[in-house]
XYZ file of C-alpha atoms in Angstrom:
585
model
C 12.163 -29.091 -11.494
C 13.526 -29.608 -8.061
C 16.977 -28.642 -9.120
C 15.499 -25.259 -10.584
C 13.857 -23.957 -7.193
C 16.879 -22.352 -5.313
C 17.359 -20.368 -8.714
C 13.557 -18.643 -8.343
C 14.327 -18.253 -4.496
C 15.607 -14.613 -3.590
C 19.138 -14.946 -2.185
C 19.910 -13.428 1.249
C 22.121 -10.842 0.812
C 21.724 -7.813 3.373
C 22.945 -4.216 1.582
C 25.173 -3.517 4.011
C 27.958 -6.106 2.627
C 27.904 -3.580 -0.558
C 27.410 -0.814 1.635
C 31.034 -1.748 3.756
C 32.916 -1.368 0.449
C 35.262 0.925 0.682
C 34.227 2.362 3.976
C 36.123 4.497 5.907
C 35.948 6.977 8.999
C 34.755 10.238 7.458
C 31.412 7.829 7.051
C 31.124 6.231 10.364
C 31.158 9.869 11.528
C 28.383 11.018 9.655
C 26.605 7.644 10.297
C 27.454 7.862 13.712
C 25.457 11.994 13.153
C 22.991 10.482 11.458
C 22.164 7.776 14.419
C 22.424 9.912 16.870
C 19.520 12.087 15.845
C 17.435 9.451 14.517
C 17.845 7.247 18.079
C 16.774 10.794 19.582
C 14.009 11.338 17.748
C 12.626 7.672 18.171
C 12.975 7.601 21.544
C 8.867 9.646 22.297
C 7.695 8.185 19.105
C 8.585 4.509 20.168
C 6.925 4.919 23.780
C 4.141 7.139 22.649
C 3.416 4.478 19.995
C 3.235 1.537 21.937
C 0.542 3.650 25.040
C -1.288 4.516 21.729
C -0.999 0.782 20.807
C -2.237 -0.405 24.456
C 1.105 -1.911 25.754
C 4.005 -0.524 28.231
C 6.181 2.190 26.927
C 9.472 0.257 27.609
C 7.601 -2.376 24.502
C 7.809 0.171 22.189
C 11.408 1.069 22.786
C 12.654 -2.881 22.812
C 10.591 -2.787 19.592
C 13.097 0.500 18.363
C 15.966 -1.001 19.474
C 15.895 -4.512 18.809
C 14.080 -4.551 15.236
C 15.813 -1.340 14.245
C 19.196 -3.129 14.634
C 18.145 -6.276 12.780
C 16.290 -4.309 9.919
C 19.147 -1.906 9.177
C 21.632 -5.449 9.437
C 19.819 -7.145 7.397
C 17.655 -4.659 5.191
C 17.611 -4.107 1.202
C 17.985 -0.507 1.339
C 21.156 1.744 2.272
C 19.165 4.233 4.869
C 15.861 2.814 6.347
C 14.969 2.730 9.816
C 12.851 0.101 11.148
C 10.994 0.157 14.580
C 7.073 0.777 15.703
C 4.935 2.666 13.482
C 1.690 4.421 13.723
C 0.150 2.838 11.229
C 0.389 -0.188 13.262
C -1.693 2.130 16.541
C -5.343 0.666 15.020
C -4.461 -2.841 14.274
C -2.383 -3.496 17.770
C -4.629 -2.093 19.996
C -7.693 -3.646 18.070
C -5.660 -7.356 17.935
C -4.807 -6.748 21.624
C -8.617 -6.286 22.558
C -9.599 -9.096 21.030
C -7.040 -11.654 21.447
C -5.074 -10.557 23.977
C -1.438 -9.621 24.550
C -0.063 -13.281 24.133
C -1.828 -13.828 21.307
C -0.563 -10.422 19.543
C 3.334 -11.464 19.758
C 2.346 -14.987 18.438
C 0.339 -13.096 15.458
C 3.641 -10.867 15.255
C 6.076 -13.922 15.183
C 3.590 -15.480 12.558
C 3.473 -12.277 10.311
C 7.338 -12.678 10.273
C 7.650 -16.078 9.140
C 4.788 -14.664 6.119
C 7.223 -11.611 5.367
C 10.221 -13.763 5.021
C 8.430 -16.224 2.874
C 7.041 -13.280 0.726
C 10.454 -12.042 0.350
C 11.959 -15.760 -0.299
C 9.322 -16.108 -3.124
C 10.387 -12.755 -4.813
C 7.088 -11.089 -3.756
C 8.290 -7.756 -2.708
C 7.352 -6.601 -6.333
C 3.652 -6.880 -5.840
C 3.281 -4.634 -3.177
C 3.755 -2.127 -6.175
C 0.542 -3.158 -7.781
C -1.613 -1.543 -4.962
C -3.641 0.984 -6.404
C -2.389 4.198 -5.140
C -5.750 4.684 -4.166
C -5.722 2.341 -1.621
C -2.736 3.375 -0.245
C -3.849 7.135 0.405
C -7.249 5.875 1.692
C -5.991 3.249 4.317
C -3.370 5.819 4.979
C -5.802 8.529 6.116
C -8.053 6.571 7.541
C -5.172 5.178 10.342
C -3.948 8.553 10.654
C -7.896 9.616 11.617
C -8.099 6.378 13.852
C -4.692 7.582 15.438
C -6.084 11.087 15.985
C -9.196 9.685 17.603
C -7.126 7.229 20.023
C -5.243 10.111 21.546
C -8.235 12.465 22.815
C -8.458 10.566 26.041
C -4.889 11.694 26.993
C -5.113 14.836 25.114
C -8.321 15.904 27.167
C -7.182 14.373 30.673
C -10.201 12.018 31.053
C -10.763 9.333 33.569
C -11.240 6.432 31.090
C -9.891 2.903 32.553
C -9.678 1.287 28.938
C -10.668 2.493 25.223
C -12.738 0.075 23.352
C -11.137 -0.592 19.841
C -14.331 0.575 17.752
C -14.823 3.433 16.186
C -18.439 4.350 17.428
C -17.889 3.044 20.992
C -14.493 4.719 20.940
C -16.691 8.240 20.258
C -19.536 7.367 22.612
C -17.032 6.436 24.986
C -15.177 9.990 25.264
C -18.703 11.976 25.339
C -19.241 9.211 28.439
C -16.392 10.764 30.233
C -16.653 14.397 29.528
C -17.542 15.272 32.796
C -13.672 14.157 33.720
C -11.875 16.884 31.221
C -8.467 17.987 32.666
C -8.253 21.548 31.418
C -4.397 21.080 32.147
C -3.198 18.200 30.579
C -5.447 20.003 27.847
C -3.561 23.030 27.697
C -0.209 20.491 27.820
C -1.577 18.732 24.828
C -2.610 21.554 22.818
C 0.952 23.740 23.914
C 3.190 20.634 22.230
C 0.623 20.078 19.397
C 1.353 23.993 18.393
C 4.829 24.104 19.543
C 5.735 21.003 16.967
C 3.790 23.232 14.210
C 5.654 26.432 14.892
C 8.748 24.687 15.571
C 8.834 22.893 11.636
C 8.319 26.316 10.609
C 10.118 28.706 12.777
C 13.627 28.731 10.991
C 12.115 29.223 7.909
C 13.193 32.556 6.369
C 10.062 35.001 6.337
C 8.004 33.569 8.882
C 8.347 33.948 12.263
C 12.025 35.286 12.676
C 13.950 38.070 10.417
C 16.241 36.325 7.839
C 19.487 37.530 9.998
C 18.803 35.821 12.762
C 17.256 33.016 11.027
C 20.958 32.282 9.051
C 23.167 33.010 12.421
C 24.896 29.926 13.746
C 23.112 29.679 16.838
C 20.002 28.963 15.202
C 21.285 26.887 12.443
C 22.532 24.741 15.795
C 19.133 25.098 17.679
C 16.987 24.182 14.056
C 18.788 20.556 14.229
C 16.870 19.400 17.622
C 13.929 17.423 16.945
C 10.661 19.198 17.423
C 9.312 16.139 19.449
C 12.383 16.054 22.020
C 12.042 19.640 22.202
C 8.619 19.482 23.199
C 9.335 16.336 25.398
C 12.064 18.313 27.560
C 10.755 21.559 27.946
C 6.623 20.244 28.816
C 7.714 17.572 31.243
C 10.122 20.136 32.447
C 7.313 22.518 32.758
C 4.776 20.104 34.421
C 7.216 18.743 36.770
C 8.379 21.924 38.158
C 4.868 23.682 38.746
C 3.304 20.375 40.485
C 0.339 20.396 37.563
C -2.366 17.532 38.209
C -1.523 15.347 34.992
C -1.046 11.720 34.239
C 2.164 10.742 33.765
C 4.198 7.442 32.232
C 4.881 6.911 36.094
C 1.578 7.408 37.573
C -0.169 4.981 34.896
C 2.770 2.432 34.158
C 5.173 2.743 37.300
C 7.948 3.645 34.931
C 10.358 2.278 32.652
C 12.633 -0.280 33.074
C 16.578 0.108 33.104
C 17.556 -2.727 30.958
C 16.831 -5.089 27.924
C 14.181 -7.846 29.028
C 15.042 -11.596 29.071
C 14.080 -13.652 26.470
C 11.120 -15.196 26.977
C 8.950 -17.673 24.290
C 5.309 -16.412 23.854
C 3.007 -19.117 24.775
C 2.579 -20.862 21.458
C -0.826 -23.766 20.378
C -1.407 -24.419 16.980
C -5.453 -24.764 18.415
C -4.839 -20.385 18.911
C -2.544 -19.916 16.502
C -5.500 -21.116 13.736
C -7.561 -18.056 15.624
C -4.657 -15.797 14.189
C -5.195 -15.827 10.779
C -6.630 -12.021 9.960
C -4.533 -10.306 12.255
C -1.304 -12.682 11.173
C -2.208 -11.104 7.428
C -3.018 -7.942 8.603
C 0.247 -7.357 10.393
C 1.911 -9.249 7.059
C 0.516 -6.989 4.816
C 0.222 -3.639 6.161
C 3.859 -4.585 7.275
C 5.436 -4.981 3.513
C 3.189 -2.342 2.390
C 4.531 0.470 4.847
C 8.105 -0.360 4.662
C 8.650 -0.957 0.730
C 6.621 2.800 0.389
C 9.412 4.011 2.778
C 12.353 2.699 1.317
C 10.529 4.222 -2.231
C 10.385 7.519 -0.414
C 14.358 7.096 0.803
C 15.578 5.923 -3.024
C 14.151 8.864 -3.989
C 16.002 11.121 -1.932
C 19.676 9.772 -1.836
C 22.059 8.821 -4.643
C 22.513 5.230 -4.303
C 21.402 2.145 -5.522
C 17.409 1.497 -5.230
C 16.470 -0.853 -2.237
C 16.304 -4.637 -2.730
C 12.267 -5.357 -1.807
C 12.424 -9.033 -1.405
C 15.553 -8.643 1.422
C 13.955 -6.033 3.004
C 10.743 -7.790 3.405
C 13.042 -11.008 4.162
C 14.847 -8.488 6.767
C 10.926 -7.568 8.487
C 10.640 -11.026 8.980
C 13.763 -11.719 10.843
C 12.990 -9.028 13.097
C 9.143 -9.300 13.831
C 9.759 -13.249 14.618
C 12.765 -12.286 16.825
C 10.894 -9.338 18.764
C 8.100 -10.933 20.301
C 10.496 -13.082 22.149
C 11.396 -10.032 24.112
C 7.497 -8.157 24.567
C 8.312 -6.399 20.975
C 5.309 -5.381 18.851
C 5.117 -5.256 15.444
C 8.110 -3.280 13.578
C 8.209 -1.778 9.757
C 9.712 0.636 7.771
C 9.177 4.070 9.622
C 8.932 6.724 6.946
C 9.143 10.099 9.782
C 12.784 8.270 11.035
C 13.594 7.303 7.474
C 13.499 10.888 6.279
C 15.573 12.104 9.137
C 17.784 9.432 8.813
C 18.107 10.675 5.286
C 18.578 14.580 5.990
C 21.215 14.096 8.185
C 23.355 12.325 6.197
C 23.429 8.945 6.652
C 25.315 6.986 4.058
C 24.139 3.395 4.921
C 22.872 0.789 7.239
C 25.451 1.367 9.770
C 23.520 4.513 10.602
C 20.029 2.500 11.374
C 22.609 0.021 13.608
C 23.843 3.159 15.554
C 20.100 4.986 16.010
C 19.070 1.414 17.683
C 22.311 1.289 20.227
C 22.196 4.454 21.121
C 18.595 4.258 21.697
C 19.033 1.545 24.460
C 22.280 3.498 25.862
C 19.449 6.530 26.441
C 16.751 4.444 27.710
C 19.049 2.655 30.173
C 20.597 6.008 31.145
C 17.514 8.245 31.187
C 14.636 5.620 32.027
C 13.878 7.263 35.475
C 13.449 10.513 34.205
C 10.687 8.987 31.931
C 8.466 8.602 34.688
C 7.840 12.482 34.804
C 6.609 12.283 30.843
C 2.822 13.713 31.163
C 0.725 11.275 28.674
C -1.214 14.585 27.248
C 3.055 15.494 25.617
C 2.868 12.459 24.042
C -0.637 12.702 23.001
C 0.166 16.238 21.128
C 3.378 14.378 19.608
C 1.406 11.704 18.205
C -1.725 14.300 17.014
C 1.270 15.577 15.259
C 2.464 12.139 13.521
C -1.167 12.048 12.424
C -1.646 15.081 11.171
C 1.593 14.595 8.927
C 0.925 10.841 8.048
C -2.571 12.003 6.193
C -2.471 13.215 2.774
C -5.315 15.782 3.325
C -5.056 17.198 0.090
C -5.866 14.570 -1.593
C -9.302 14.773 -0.701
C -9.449 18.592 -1.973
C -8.123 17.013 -5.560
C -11.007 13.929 -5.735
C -12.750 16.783 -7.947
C -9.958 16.145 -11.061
C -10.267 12.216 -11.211
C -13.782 10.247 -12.382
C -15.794 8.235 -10.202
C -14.021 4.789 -9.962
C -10.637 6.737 -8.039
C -13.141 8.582 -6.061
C -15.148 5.720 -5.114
C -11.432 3.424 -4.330
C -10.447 5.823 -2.374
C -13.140 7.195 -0.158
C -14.097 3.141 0.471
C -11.096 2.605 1.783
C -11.221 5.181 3.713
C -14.292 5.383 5.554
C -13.797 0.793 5.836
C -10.573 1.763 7.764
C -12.428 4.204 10.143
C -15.528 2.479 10.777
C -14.591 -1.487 10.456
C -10.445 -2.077 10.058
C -7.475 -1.983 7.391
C -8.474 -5.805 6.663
C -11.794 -5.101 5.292
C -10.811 -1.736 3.895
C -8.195 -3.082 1.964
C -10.152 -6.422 1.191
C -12.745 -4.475 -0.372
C -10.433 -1.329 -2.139
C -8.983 -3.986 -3.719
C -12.302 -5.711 -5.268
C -13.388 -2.238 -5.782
C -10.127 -1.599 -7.760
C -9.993 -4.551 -9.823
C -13.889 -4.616 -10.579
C -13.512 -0.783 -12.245
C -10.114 -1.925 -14.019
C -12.221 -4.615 -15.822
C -14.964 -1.917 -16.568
C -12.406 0.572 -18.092
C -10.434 -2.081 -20.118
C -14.211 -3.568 -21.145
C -14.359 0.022 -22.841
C -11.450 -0.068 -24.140
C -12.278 -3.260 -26.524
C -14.667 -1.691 -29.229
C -15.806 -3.253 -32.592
C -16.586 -1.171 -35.581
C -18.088 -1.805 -38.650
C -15.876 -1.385 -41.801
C -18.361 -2.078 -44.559
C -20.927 -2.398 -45.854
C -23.075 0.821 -44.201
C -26.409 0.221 -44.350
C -26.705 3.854 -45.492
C -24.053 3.828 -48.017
C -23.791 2.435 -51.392
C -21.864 -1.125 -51.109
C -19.406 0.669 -54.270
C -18.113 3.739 -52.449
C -15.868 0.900 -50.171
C -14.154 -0.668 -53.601
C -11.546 1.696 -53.339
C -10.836 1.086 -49.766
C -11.974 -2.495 -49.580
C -11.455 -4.272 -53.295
C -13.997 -7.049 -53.087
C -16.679 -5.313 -51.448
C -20.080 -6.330 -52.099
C -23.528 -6.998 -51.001
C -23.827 -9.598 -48.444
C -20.287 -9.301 -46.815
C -19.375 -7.292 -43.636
C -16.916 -6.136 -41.836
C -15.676 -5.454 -38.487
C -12.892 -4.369 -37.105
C -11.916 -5.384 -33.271
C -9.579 -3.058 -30.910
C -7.644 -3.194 -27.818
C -8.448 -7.064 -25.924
C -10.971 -9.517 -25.941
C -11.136 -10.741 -22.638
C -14.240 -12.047 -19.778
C -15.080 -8.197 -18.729
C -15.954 -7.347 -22.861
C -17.276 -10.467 -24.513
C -20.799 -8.830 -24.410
C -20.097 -6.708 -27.297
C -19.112 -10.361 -29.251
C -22.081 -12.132 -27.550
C -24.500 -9.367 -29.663
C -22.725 -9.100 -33.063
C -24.700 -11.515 -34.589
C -28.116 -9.940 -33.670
C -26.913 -6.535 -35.108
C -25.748 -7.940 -38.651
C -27.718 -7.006 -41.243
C -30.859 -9.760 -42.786
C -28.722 -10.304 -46.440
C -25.551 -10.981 -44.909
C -23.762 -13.960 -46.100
C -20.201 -13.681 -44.646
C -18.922 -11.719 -41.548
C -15.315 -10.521 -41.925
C -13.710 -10.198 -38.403
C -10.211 -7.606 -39.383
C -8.190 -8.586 -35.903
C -4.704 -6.471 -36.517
C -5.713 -4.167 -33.703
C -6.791 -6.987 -31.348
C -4.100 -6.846 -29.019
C -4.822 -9.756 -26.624
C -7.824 -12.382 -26.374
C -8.088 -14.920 -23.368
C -10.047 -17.993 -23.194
C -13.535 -16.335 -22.157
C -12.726 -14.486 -25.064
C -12.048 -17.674 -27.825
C -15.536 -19.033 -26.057
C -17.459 -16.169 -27.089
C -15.939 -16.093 -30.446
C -17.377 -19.624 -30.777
C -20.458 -19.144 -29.667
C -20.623 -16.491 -32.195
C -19.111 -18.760 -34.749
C -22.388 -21.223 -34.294
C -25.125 -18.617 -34.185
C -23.188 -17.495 -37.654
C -24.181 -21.046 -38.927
C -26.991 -21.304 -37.806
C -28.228 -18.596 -39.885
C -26.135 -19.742 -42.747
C -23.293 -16.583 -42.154
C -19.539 -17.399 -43.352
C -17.078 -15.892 -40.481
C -13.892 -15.280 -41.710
C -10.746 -13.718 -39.137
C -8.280 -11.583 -40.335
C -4.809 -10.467 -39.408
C -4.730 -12.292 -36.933
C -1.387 -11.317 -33.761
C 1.034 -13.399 -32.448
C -1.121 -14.171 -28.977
C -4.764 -14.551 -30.532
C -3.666 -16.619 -33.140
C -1.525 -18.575 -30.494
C -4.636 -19.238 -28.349
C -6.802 -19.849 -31.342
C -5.150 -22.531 -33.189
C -4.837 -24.168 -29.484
C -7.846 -23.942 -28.420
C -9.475 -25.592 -31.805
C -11.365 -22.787 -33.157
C -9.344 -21.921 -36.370
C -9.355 -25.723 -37.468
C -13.663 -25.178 -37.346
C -12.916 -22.031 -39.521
C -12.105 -24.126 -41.909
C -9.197 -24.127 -44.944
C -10.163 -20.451 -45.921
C -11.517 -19.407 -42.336
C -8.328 -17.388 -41.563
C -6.256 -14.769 -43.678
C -3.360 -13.396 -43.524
C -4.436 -9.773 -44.565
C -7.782 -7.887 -44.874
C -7.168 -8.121 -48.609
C -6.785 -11.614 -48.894
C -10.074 -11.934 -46.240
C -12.056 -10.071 -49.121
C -10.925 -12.079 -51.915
C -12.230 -15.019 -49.760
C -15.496 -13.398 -48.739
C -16.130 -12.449 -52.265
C -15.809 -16.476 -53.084
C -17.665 -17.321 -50.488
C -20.650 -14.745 -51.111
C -20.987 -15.922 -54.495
C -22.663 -19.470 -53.280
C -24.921 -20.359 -50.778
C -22.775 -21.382 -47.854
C -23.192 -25.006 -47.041
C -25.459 -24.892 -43.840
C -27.632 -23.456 -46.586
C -27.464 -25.726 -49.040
C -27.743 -28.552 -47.128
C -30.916 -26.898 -46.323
């Protein structure tokens, strides 16, 4: 047993060994492309993430840089970029309100040792069982949490610290009202448009005529990230006419120049047993966000589908390693992942690149960060939000039935109002408890003969052996715990002259052993009334679970038949004499 272990164990191997095959310069060059703009456009996401989370800017960017590197090393899939995400916004800031900042990295290094483990065990496939339901509710419901953590800066007001609910967060902001900055407003609300007009400006037909739309000069100026864009030209803007705004310099005293030393979080088993919700909450929002990225990127390139066990092994290695440096929790980034993608990158090396020259900018350009009004970022990330929702699918709840309706909108309003724990906790009971409905209604029994409104002789042709006194039923689709209630009252709705109950079983697909209970039970209140059950046609799995369980050896010598043919000859036998509960009677 031992000796069989390593084989069920996932072996480490990162995707950029296959990836180095054959590579040559023409693809370091478009890597190196590829890097380029995706270390640009992490740079605001990284540092308006980690304000939004309620740590330092410079966090977020060791984050980019440190667990983009190591996830693009030692990933599963050929393009992904790894660093902070927003989904993570809510669950940081929430952890760090509670616990505290110490405790968060220990949580962090914790959820890493889980991911590896999960991706050691070959786990990465279950994260595909998540009802998509789930997924789109949770989803919205940090993207609305996001939205809501980003009005202080957008509106300028003088609020020390957010709480982390959702109702104190909104009672909060109306507290401070008085405090509105009408120009880091007007900051806020310029980027949030600019980033909307700017996704849509080159299009042909909408803002600009198709010539100047296809001339060179705009093909070159449609490459820059919207976000940068914005980041430049507002700070720009603000600096230069003196506006009254806070800025990354006037709140956190600026960014630092170089890589931090590495320094081991505080670490007691006594907190670390404190841990245990956010550990799985960082865990499992973790795998789920970057194995529905790497989905996303298979889709969109032509190269061999990611590998979901090294990639979650890969998140581990780099959320234990970045807490030793004041890192936060890192994923799968879908936003970087796509751009990554669109500009060509052709594997991992590109993800290595983004994350180096990512530190060479924040080493280079750190004091000019200190200028960065927090309303930009605020727009940038109102942006992220609005794009990270899936709006419509709220607008299409009208097409599906209540139990996708109800999945969905639970999880959704749990995320808002309480956190992605409980939302998920209780999507997923919601989930499973209307699965067991639907498949109960799936599992039907119908009667075969003899109607009590038709003449026993109109079934000889269909059924030879009919007669009065025998009945049959017919059972579809699987017996299981969620649909042994329609067994449990078979007995009650058999007709007073029956003497032998044919069950005809070639439909019955599956039966578990809630299932071969209530088939006994029914066997005994058959006896009791002096009613022969005979099974037919028995599959490979019922009959498998029958004969193991012990009910075909009560059945008795003719209790079980091959065919519903050979069940009527037996019937017909057995109808013609009382059975023996009877005569013993």
């Amino acid at each position: 047993m031992l000796a069989a272990l390593p084989e069920r164990l996932h072996r480490f191997r990162p995707r950029l060994l296959d990836s180095l095959r054959g590579y040559d310069r023409s693809r370091f060059l478009t890597d190196l492309g590829a890097g380029a703009t995706v270390g640009i456009v992490a740079l605001p996401l990284a540092m308006a993430f980690a304000i939004a989370s309620g740590v330092k800017p410079e966090q977020g960017l060791y984050t980019a840089i440190i667990a983009g590197f190591l996830i693009s090393l030692l990933g599963g899939s050929s393009v992904q970029i790894g660093g902070p995400a927003g989904a993570f916004i809510v669950i940081v800031f929430g952890i760090i309100e509670r616990h505290g900042l110490a405790n968060l990295l220990i949580a962090t290094m914790l959820a890493g040792v889980l991911l590896f483990l999960m991706g050691l065990l070959k786990l990465g496939g279950l994260v595909r069982y998540i009802p998509v339901s789930i997924v789109i509710g949770f989803t919205n419901g940090i993207a609305v949490l996001i939205a809501l953590s980003q009005l202080r800066d957008l509106l300028g007001l003088d609020i020390t610290k957010m709480p982390a609910d959702f109702f104190a967060q909104i009672h909060t902001l109306w507290l401070h009202r008085a405090s509105f900055n009408p120009w880091a407003f007007g900051l806020g609300s310029l980027c949030l448009a600019g980033l909307f007009v700017w996704a849509r400006i080159f299009k042909p037909g909408t803002f600009l005529p198709r010539e100047i739309v296809e001339g060179r000069s705009a093909r070159v100026v449609s490459r820059l990230p919207g976000p940068i864009v914005a980041l430049v030209t507002l700070t720009a803007f603000s600096t230069l006419l003196g506006l009254p705004v806070e800025t990354i310099g006037s709140r956190f005293g600026g960014i630092p120049q170089s890589l931090p030393d590495f320094e081991p979080p505080d670490f007691d088993w006594a907190t670390a047993k404190q841990l245990l919700m956010p550990t799985l909450t960082i865990a499992l929002l973790g795998a789920i966000e970057s194995l529905l990225c790497a989905r996303v990127a298979d889709n969109m390139i032509d190269a061999p589908r990611h590998d979901p066990n090294q990639e979650l092994m890969a998140q581990g290695v780099a959320n234990v390693v970045v807490p030793f440096f004041g890192g936060i929790p890192a994923t799968g980034t879908i936003a970087r992942t796509v751009t990554n993608v669109r500009a060509g990158a052709t594997s991992p090396v590109a993800g290595m690149l983004h994350a180096l020259i990512l530190l060479l900018i924040m080493l280079a350009a750190a004091p000019l960060a200190l200028h960065v009004p927090l309303a930009v970022l605020a727009g940038i990330l109102l942006f992220v939000a609005w794009n990270m929702g899936e709006w419509h699918e709220f607008a299409r709840l009208r097409h599906f039935k209540l139990p996708y309706r109800s999945v969905l909108l639970g999880t959704f309003f749990l995320t808002v109002i309480f956190d992605l724990t409980v939302a998920v906790e209780v999507g997923l009971l919601l989930a499973c408890g209307f699965f067991i409905w639907r498949m109960s209604q799936l599992f039907s029994i119908e009667r075969l003969a003899p109607d009590p409104e038709i003449d026993v002789t109109t079934f000889q042709d269909t059924l030879p052996g009919a007669q009065a006194g025998i009945e049959v039923h017919s059972l579809y689709g699987t017996l299981f715990f969620g649909a042994i209630g329609k067994v449990e009252t078979l007995a009650e709705r058999l007709r007073p002259d029956t003497r032998v109950l044919v069950l005809e079983m070639h439909r019955l697909i599956s039966v578990d052993s809630s299932g071969v209970d209530a088939l006994v039970q029914l066997h005994r209140q058959l006896q009791r009334r002096g009613v022969r059950l005979i099974v037919a046609a028995l599959n490979t799995q019922p009959r498998s679970l029958l004969e193991r369980s012990g009910f075909v050896a009560q059945l008795g010598t003719h209790g079980v038949a091959p065919s519903l043919g050979a069940a009527m000859e037996a019937a017909a036998l057995a109808g013609a004499a009382p059975p023996a509960t009877m005569r013993a009677q």
